[in-house]
Coordinates of C-alpha atoms in Angstrom, one line a residue:
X1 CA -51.2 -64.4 49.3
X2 CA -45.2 -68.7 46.5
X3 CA -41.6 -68.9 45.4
X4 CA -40.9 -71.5 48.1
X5 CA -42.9 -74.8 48.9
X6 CA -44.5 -75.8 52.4
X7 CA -43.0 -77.6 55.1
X8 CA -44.6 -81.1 55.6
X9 CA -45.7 -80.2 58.7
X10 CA -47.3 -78.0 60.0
X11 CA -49.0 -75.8 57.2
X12 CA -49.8 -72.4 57.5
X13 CA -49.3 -69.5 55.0
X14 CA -46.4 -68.6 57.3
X15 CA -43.4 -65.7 56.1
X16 CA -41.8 -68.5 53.9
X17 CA -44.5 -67.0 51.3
X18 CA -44.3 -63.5 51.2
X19 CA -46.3 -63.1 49.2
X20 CA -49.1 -64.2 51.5
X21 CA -48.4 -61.3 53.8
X22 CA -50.0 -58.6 54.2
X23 CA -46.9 -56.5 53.3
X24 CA -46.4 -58.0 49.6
X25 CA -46.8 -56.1 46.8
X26 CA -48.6 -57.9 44.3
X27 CA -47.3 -56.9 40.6
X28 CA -48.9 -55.2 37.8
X29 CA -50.0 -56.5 34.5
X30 CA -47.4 -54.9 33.2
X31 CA -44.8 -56.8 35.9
X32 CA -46.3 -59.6 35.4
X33 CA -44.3 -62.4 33.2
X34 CA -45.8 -64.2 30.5
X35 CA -44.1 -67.4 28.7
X36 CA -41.1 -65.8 27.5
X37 CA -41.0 -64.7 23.9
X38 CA -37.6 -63.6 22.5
X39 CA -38.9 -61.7 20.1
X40 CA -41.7 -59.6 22.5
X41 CA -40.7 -57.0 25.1
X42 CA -42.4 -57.3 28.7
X43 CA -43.0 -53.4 28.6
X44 CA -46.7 -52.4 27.6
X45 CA -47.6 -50.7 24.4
X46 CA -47.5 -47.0 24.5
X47 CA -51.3 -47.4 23.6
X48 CA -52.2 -50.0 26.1
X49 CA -53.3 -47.3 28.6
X50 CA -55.7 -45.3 26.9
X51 CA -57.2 -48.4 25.0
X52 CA -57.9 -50.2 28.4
X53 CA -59.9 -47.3 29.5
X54 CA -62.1 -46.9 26.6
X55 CA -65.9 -48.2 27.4
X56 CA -66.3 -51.6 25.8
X57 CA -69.9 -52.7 24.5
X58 CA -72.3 -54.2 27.0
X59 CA -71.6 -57.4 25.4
X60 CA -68.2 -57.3 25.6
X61 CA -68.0 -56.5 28.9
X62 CA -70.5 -59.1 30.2
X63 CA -68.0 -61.7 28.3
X64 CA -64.7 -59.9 29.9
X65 CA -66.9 -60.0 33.3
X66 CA -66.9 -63.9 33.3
X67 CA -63.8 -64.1 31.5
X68 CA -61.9 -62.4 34.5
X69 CA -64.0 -64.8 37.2
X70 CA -63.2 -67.5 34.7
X71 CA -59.4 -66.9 34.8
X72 CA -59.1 -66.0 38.6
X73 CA -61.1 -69.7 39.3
X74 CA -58.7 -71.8 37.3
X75 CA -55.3 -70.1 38.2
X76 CA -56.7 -70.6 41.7
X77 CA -57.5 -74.2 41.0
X78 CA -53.6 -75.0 39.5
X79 CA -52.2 -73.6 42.7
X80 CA -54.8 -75.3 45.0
X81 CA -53.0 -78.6 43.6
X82 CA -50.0 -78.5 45.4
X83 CA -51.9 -76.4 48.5
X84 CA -53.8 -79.4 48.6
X85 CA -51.2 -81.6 49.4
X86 CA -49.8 -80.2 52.6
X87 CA -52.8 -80.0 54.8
X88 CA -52.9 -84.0 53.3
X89 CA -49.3 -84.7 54.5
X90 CA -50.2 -82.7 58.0
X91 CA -53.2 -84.8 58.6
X92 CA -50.6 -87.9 58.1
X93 CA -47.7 -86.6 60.1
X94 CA -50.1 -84.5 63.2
X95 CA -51.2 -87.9 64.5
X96 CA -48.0 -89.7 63.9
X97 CA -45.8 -86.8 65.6
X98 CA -48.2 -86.3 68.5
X99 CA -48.2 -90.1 68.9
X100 CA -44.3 -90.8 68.9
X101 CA -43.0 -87.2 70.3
X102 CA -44.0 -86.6 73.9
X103 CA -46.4 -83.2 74.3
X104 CA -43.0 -81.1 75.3
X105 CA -40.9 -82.3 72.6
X106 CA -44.0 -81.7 70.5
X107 CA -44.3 -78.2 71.8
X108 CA -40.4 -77.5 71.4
X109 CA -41.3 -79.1 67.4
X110 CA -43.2 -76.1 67.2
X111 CA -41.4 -73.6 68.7
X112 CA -38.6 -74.4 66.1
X113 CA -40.8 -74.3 63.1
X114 CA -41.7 -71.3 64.2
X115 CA -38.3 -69.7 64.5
X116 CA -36.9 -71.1 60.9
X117 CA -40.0 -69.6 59.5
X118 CA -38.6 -66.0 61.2
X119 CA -34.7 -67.0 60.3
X120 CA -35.7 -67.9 56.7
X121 CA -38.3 -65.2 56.2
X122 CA -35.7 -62.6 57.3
X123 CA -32.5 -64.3 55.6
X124 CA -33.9 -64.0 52.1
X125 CA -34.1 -60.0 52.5
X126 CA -37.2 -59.9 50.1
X127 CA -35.2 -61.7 47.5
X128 CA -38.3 -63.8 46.4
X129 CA -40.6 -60.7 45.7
X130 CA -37.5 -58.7 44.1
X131 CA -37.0 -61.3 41.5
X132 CA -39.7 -61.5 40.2
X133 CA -40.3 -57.6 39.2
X134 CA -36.4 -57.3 37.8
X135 CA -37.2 -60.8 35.5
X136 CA -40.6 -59.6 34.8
X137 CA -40.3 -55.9 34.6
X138 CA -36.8 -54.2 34.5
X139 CA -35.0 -56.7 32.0
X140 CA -36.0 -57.5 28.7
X141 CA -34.1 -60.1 27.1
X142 CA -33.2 -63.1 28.1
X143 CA -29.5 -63.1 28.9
X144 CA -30.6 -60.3 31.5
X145 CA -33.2 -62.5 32.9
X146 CA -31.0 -65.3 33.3
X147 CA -28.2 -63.2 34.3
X148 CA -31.1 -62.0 37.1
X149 CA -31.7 -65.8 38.0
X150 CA -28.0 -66.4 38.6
X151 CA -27.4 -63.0 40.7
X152 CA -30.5 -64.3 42.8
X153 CA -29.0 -67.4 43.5
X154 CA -25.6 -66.4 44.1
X155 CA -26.8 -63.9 46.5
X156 CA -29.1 -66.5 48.4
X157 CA -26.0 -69.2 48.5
X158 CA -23.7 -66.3 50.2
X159 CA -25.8 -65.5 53.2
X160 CA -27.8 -68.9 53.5
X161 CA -24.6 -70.4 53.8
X162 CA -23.2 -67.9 56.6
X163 CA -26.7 -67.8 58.3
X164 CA -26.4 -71.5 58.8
X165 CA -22.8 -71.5 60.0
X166 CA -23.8 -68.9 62.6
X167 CA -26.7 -71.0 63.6
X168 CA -25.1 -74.4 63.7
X169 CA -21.9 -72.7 65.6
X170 CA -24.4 -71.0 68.4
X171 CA -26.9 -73.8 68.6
X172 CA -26.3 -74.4 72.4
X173 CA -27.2 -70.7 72.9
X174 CA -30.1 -70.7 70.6
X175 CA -31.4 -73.8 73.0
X176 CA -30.5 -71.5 75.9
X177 CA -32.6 -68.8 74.9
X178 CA -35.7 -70.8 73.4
X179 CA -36.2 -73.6 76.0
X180 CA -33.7 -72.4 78.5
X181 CA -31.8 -75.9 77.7
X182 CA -28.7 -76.6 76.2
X183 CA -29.9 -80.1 75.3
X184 CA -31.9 -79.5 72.2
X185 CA -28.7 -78.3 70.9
X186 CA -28.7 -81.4 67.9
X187 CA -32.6 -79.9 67.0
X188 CA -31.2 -76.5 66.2
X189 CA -28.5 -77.4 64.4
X190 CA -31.2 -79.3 62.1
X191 CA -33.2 -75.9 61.8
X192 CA -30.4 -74.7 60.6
X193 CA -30.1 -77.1 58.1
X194 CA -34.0 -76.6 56.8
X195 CA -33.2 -72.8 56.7
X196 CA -30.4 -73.2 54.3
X197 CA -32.8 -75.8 51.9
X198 CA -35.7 -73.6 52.0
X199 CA -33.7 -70.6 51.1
X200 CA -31.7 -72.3 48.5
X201 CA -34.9 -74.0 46.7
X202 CA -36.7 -70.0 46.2
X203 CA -34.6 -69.5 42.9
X204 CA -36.4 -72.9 41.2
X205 CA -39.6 -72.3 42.4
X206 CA -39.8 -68.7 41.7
X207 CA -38.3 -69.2 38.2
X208 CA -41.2 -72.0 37.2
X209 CA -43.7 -68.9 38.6
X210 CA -42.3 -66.2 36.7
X211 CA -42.1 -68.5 33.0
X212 CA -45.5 -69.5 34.1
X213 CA -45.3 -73.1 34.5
X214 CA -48.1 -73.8 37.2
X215 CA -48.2 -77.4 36.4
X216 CA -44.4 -78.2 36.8
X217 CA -44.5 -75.9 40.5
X218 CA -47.2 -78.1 41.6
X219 CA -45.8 -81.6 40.4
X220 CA -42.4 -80.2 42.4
X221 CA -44.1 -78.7 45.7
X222 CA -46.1 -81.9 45.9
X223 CA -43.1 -84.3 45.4
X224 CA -41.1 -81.8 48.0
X225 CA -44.1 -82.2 50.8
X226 CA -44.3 -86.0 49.9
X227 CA -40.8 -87.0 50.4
X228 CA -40.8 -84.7 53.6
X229 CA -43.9 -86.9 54.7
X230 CA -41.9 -90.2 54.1
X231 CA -38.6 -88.9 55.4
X232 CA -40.4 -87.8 58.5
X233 CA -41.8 -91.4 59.2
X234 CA -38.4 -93.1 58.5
X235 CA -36.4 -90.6 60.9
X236 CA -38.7 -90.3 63.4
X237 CA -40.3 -94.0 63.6
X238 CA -37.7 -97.0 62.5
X239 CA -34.6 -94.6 63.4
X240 CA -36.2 -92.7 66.0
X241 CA -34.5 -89.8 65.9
X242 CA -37.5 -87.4 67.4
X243 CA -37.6 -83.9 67.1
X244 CA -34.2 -83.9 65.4
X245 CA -35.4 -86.8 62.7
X246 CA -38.9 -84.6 61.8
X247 CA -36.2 -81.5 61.3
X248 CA -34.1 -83.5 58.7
X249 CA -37.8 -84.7 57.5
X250 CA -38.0 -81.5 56.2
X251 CA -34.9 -80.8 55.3
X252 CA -35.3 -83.9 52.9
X253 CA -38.6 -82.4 50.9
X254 CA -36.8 -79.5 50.3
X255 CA -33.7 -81.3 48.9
X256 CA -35.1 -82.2 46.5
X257 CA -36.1 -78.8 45.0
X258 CA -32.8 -78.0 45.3
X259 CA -31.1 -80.5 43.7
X260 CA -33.5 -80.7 41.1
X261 CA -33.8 -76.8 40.1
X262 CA -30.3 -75.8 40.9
X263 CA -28.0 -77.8 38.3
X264 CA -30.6 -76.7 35.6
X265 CA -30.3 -73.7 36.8
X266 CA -26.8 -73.6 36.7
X267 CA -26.6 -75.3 33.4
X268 CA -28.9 -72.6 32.0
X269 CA -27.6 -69.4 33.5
X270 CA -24.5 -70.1 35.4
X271 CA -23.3 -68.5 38.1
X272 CA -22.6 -64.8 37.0
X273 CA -22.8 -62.1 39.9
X274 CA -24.0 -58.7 38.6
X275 CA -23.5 -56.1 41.3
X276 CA -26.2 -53.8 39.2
X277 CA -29.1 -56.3 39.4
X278 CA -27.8 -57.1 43.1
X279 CA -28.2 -53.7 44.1
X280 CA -31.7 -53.3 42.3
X281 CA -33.1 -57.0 44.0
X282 CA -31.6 -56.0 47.5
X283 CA -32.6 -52.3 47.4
X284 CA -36.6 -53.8 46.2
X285 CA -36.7 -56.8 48.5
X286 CA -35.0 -55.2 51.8
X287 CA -37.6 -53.0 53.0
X288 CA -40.1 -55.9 52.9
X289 CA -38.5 -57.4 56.0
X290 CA -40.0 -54.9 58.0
X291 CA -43.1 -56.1 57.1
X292 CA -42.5 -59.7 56.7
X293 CA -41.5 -59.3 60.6
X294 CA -44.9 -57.7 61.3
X295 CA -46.4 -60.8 59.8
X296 CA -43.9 -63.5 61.4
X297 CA -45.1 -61.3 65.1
X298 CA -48.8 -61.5 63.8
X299 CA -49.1 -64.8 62.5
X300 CA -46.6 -67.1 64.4
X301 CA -45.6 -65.5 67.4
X302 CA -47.7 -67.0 70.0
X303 CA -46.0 -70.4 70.2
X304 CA -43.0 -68.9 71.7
X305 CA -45.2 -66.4 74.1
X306 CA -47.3 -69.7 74.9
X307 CA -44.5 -71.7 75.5
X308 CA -43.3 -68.8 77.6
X309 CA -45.8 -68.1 79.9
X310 CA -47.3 -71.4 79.2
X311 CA -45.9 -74.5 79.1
X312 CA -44.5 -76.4 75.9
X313 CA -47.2 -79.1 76.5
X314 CA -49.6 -76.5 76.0
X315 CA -48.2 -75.2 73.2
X316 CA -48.2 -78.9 71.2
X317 CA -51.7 -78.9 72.1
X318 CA -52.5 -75.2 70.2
X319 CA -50.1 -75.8 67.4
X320 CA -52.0 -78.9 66.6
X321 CA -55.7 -77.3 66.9
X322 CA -53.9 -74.4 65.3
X323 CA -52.7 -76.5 62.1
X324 CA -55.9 -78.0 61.9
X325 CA -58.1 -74.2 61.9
X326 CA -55.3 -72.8 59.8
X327 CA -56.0 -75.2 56.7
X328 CA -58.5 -72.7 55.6
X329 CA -55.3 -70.3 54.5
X330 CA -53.7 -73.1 52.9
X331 CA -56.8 -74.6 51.2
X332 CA -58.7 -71.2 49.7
X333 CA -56.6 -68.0 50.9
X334 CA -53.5 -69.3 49.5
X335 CA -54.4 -70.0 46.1
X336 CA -56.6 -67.3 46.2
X337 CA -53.5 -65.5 46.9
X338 CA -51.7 -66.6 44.1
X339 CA -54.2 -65.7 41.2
X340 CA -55.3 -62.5 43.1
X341 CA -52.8 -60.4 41.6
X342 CA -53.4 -60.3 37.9
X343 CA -56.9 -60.6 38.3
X344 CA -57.0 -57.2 40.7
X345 CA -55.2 -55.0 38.3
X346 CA -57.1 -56.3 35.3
X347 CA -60.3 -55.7 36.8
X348 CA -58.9 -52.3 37.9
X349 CA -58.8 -51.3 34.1
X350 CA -62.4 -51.5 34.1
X351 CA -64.9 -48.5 34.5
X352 CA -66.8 -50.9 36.1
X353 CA -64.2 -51.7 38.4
X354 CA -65.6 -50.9 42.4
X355 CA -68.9 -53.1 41.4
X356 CA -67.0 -55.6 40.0
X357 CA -64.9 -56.2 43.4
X358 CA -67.8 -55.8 45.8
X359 CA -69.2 -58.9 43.6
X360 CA -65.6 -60.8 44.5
X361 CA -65.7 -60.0 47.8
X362 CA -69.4 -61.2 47.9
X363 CA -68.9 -65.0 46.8
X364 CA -64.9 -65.1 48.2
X365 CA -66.3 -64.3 51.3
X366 CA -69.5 -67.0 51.2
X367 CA -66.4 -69.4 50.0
X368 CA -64.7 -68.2 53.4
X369 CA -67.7 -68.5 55.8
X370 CA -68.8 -72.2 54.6
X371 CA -65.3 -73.5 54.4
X372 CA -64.6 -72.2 57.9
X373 CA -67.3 -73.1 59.2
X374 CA -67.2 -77.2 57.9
X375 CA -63.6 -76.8 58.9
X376 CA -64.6 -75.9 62.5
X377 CA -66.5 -78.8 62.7
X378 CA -64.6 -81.6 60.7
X379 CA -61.6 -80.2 62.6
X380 CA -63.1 -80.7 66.4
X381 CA -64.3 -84.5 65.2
X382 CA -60.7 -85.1 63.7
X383 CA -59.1 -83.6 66.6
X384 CA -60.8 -86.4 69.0
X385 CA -60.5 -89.2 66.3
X386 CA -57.0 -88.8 65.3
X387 CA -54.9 -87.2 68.5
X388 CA -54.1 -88.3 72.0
X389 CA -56.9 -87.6 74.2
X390 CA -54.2 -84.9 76.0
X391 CA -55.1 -83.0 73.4
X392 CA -58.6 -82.6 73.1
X393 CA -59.2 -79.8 75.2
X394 CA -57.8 -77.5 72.4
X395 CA -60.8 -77.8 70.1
X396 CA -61.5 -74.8 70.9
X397 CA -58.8 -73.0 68.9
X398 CA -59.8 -74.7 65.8
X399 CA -62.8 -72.6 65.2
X400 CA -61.2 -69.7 66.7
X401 CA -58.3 -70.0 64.4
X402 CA -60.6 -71.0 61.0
X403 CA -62.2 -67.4 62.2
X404 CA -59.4 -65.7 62.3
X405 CA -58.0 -66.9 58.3
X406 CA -61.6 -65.9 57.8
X407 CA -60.4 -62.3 58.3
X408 CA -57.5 -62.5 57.0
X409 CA -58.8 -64.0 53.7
X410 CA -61.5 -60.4 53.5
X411 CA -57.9 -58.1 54.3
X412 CA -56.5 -59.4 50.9
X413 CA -59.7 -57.7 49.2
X414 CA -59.6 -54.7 51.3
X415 CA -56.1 -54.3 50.6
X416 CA -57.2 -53.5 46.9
X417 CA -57.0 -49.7 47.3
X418 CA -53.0 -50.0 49.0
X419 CA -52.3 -51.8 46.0
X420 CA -53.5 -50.0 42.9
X421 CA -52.7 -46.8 44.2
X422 CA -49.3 -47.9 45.1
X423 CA -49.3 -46.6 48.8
X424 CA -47.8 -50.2 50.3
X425 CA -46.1 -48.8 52.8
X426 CA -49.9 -48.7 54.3
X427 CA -49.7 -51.9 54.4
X428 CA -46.5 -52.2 56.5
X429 CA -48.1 -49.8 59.3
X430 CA -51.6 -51.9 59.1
X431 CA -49.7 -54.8 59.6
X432 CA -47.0 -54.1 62.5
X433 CA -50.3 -52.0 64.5
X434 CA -52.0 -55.3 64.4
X435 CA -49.1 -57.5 65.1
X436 CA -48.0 -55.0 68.2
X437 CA -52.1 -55.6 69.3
X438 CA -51.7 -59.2 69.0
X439 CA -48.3 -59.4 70.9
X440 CA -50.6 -57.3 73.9
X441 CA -53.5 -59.3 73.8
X442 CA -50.9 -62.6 74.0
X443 CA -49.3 -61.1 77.0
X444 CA -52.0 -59.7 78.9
X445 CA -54.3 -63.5 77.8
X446 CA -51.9 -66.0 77.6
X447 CA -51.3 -66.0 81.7
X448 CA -55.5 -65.8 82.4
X449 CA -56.5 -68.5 79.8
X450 CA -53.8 -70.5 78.4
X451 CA -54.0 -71.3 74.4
X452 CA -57.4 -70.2 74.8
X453 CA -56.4 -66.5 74.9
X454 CA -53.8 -67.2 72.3
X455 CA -56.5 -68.1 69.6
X456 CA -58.5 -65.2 70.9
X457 CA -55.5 -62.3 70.5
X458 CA -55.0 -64.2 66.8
X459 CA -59.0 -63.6 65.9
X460 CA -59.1 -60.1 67.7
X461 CA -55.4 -59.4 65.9
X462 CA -56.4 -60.6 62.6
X463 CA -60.2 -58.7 62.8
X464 CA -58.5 -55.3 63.8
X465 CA -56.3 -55.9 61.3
X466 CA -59.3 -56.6 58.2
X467 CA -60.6 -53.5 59.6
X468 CA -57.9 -51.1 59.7
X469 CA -57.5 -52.0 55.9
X470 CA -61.3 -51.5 55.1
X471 CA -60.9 -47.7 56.9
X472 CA -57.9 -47.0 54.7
X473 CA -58.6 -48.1 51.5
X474 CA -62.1 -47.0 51.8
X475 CA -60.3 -43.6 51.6
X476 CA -58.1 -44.0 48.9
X477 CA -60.4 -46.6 46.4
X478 CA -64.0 -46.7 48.0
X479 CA -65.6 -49.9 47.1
X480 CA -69.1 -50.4 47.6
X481 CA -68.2 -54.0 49.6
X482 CA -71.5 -55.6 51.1
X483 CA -70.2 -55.0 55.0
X484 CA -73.6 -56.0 56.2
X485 CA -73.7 -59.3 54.1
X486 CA -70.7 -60.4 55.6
X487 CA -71.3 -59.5 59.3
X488 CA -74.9 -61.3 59.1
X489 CA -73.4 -64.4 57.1
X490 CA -70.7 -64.3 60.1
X491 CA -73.4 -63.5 62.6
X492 CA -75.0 -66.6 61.6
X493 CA -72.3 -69.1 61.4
X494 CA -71.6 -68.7 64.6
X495 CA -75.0 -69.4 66.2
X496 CA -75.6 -72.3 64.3
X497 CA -71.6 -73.7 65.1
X498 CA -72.9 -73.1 69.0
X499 CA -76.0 -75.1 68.4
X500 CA -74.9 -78.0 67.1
X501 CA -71.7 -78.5 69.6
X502 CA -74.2 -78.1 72.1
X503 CA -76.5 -80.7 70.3
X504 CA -73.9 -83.6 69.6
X505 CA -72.5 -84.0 73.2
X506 CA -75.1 -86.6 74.1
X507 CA -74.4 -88.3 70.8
X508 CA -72.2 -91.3 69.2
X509 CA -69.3 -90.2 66.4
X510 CA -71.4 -91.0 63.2
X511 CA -74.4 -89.3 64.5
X512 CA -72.7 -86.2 65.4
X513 CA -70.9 -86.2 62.0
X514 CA -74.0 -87.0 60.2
X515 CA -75.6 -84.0 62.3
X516 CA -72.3 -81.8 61.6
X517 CA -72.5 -82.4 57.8
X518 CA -76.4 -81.5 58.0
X519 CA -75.9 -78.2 59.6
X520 CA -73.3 -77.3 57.1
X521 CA -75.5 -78.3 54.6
X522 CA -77.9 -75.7 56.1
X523 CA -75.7 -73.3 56.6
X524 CA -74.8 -73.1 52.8
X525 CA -79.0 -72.5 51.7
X526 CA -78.7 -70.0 53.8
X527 CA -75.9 -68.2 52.9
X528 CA -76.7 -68.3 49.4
X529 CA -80.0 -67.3 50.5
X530 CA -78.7 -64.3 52.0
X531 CA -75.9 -63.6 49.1
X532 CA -79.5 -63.0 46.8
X533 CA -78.1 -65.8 44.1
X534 CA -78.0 -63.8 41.4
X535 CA -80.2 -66.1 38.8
X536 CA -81.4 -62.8 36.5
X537 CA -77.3 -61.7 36.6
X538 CA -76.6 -65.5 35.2
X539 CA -79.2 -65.5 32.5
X540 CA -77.7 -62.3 31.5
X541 CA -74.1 -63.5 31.4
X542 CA -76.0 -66.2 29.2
X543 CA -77.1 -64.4 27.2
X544 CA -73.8 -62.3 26.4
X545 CA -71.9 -65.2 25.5
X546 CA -74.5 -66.7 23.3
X547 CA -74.2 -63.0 21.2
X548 CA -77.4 -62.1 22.8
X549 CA -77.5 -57.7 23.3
X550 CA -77.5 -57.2 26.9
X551 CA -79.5 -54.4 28.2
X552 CA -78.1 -53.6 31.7
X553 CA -74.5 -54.1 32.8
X554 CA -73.8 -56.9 34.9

């Protein structure tokens, strides 16, 4: 758990996708929008209740069982296009930045990344997440979703404009208070600049999401994160204008998301202001701050505490380690993310429901542990390929980091319970209790071990966090969710991760990668050894599609 795209650099599931935080309330089927029909209402069927709760033959179930799987797999797979492409345009830009940028300028990079992810995240008031329940849910036809569309983006061009002003009129002091220097006062005012884009290209992407056009978002995040890529290597190579030039880098990908969505946008809906649908967006979206400030605390914090009671050297050498562990959220959590939604409520219909998610959580979190743990070691080998050997001794943090999106990806299936029953404000106090541990754990770390103790408060933060939400929605939705699967799959990973690092320090780069691959290799027969690969479950599921009677449910 994306109505805007992702910065060229870095990528993380920051707060400029709500609805990747914890906070977000996902909609339900009934909220969610299909390709828009004139003649069709978006409101269920008077019937649609009782009929979805009536027991379906075994058959029929065993062919709705793989049907759901089925549909969460390839909505995941559409999204995972345009995911795909900015840990791509990261591994590009991370060597290129680290390489041309000195570590402090890197580090101040960061810092302000960091800080337009908290300006942006709290400047669109929940905007992104409000939009699409009025379009999907409170207006029927399609003047009053078009006159939603045009309310969004008249409210979004009002206060991104005056947040920017603000910003680009108190740079200096911004500087001040961030590096305790007036001289990066030309940097801010480019932040400033990305925050108004980013804001400003939410309507357009959110729109393609809520008429369900998956391919067109992807062609358009992709082209965004590829111009940024190319705009970042003119500005800050041939023009060399540094940290300012990888700013206006990304302000250029997200250009052109604005000026391709917005005149359609325009030309389609106009610019009408409806104080009504204002009021109903502002009065949805607003409390979500709240949250999305818990998340900014728990998830991107710690550059500013490093750089704090670190150094900014430092903190280029964690955001980079960081960036490279954190591709496991862009890769699998955030699509995930994405098609979770519709898939959850749907399979909430079902009788069959708690066994049905325990299954999910089963292979989602063998998906998890193997992708973490090849990440953890292709990212320590790229780490001393690719960067300056100044940065090196954060390889650490990558594995730390992969662990803690590892955690986070198992919260978004605990969360289940929070979001059916409706009790989201749950989520808001799970999220600020971890994000007020992490802040403790920085401050108490950070001074005793450097990045090192910034990686550990993120896995700690992001663990008590995973487990808060399994005490709580065990409460409210008990799912029978395989606890001891996951802590021995876990268990596991990490001894054989200690192993081979140990094993490969007397060896060459090819044999340690051809050693790395095997013991990921390895790793997988195990943990599908240890999910018990449910053959007789797939010859049943076989059997149900080929019109077979199926005895037992799946």
């Amino acid at each position: 758990m994306k109505p805007t795209t992702q910065q060229p650099y870095p990528v993380y599931p920051g707060p400029q996708y709500p609805q990747y935080a914890p906070g977000y309330q996902p909609p339900s089927p009934a909220q969610v929008v299909q390709p828009m029909q004139p003649a069709q209402s978006a409101l269920p069927t008077p019937s649609a209740g009782p009929r979805a709760s009536t027991p379906a033959p075994t058959s029929e179930k065993a062919n709705d069982y793989v049907g759901q799987l089925r549909r969460l797999v390839k909505s995941s797979g559409i999204y995972a296009l345009s995911s795909l492409a900015g840990p791509l345009t990261s591994l590009v830009l991370a060597p290129f930045l680290t390489h041309a940028l000195s570590r402090d300028e890197y580090g101040a990079l960061s810092v302000l990344l960091s800080a337009i992810s908290l300006i942006a995240g709290i400047t669109q008031l929940g905007l992104g997440n409000a939009f699409f329940r009025a379009y999907g849910y409170d207006y029927e036809s399609r003047r009053e979703r078009l006159r939603v569309l045009s309310t969004l983006v008249a409210l979004l061009l009002v206060i991104s404009i005056a947040a920017t002003l603000a910003m680009s009129l108190g740079a200096a002091l911004i500087a001040s208070l961030l590096f305790q220097s007036a001289l990066l006062t030309a940097p801010v005012q480019a932040a400033a600049l990305v925050v108004l884009l980013q804001n400003l290209s939410v309507p357009g992407l959110a729109w393609l999401r809520a008429e369900n056009r998956p391919a067109l978002y992807a062609v358009l995040s992709i082209t965004n994160l590829l111009v940024g890529l190319l705009a970042t290597l003119l500005y800050v190579g041939p023009l060399h204008l540094g940290m300012t030039g990888a700013l206006l880098g990304t302000a250029s990908g997200y250009a052109v998301v604005v000026f391709g969505m917005l005149p359609v946008i325009l030309w389609e809906a106009g610019l009408d202001f409806d104080r009504e649908m204002a009021h109903n967006m502002l009065s949805f979206g607003m409390p979500l701050v709240a949250s999305f400030v818990s998340v900014w605390v728990l998830q991107l914090s710690d550059r500013y505490l490093l750089s704090r009671f670190g150094s900014l050297a430092e903190t280029a050498s964690y955001s980079i380690a960081y960036t490279l562990g954190n591709v496991l959220g862009v890769l699998v959590i955030s699509p995930f993310n994405l098609a979770w939604p519709t898939t959850m409520f749907s399979v909430a219909r079902r009788r069959d429901a708690p066994q049905l998610f325990q299954l999910i959580f089963r292979w989602f979190s063998v998906v998890l542990l193997l992708a973490a743990f090849g990440l953890s070691l292709a990212g320590k080998f790229l780490l001393e390929v690719l960067f300056p050997a100044s940065y090196h001794g954060a390889s650490p943090v990558i594995s730390l980091v992969a662990m803690s999106m590892v955690f986070y990806g198992i919260y978004n299936v605990f969360n289940v319970g929070i979001s059916i029953k409706r009790k989201t404000w749950y989520a808001v106090v799970l999220t600020a209790e971890a994000a007020i541990f992490n802040v403790v754990l920085n401050v108490v770390l950070i001074p005793l071990t450097g990045a090192l103790g910034a990686a550990f408060s993120t896995l700690l933060a992001y663990a008590f966090l995973s487990l808060l939400a399994y005490l709580v929605n065990n409460q409210m939705y008990p799912v029978p969710f395989e606890i001891g699967f996951f802590l021995s799959a876990l268990a596991l990973g990490i001894m054989l991760y200690l192993g081979a690092a140990f094993f490969v320090q007397s060896l060459d780069p090819v044999s340690a990668a051809t050693f790395y691959g095997l013991t990921w290799l390895a790793y997988a027969v195990m943990l599908l050894i240890l999910a018990r690969l449910p053959v007789r479950q797939l010859v049943r599921l076989r059997q149900a599609l080929s019109g077979r009677r199926v005895k037992r449910s799946v």
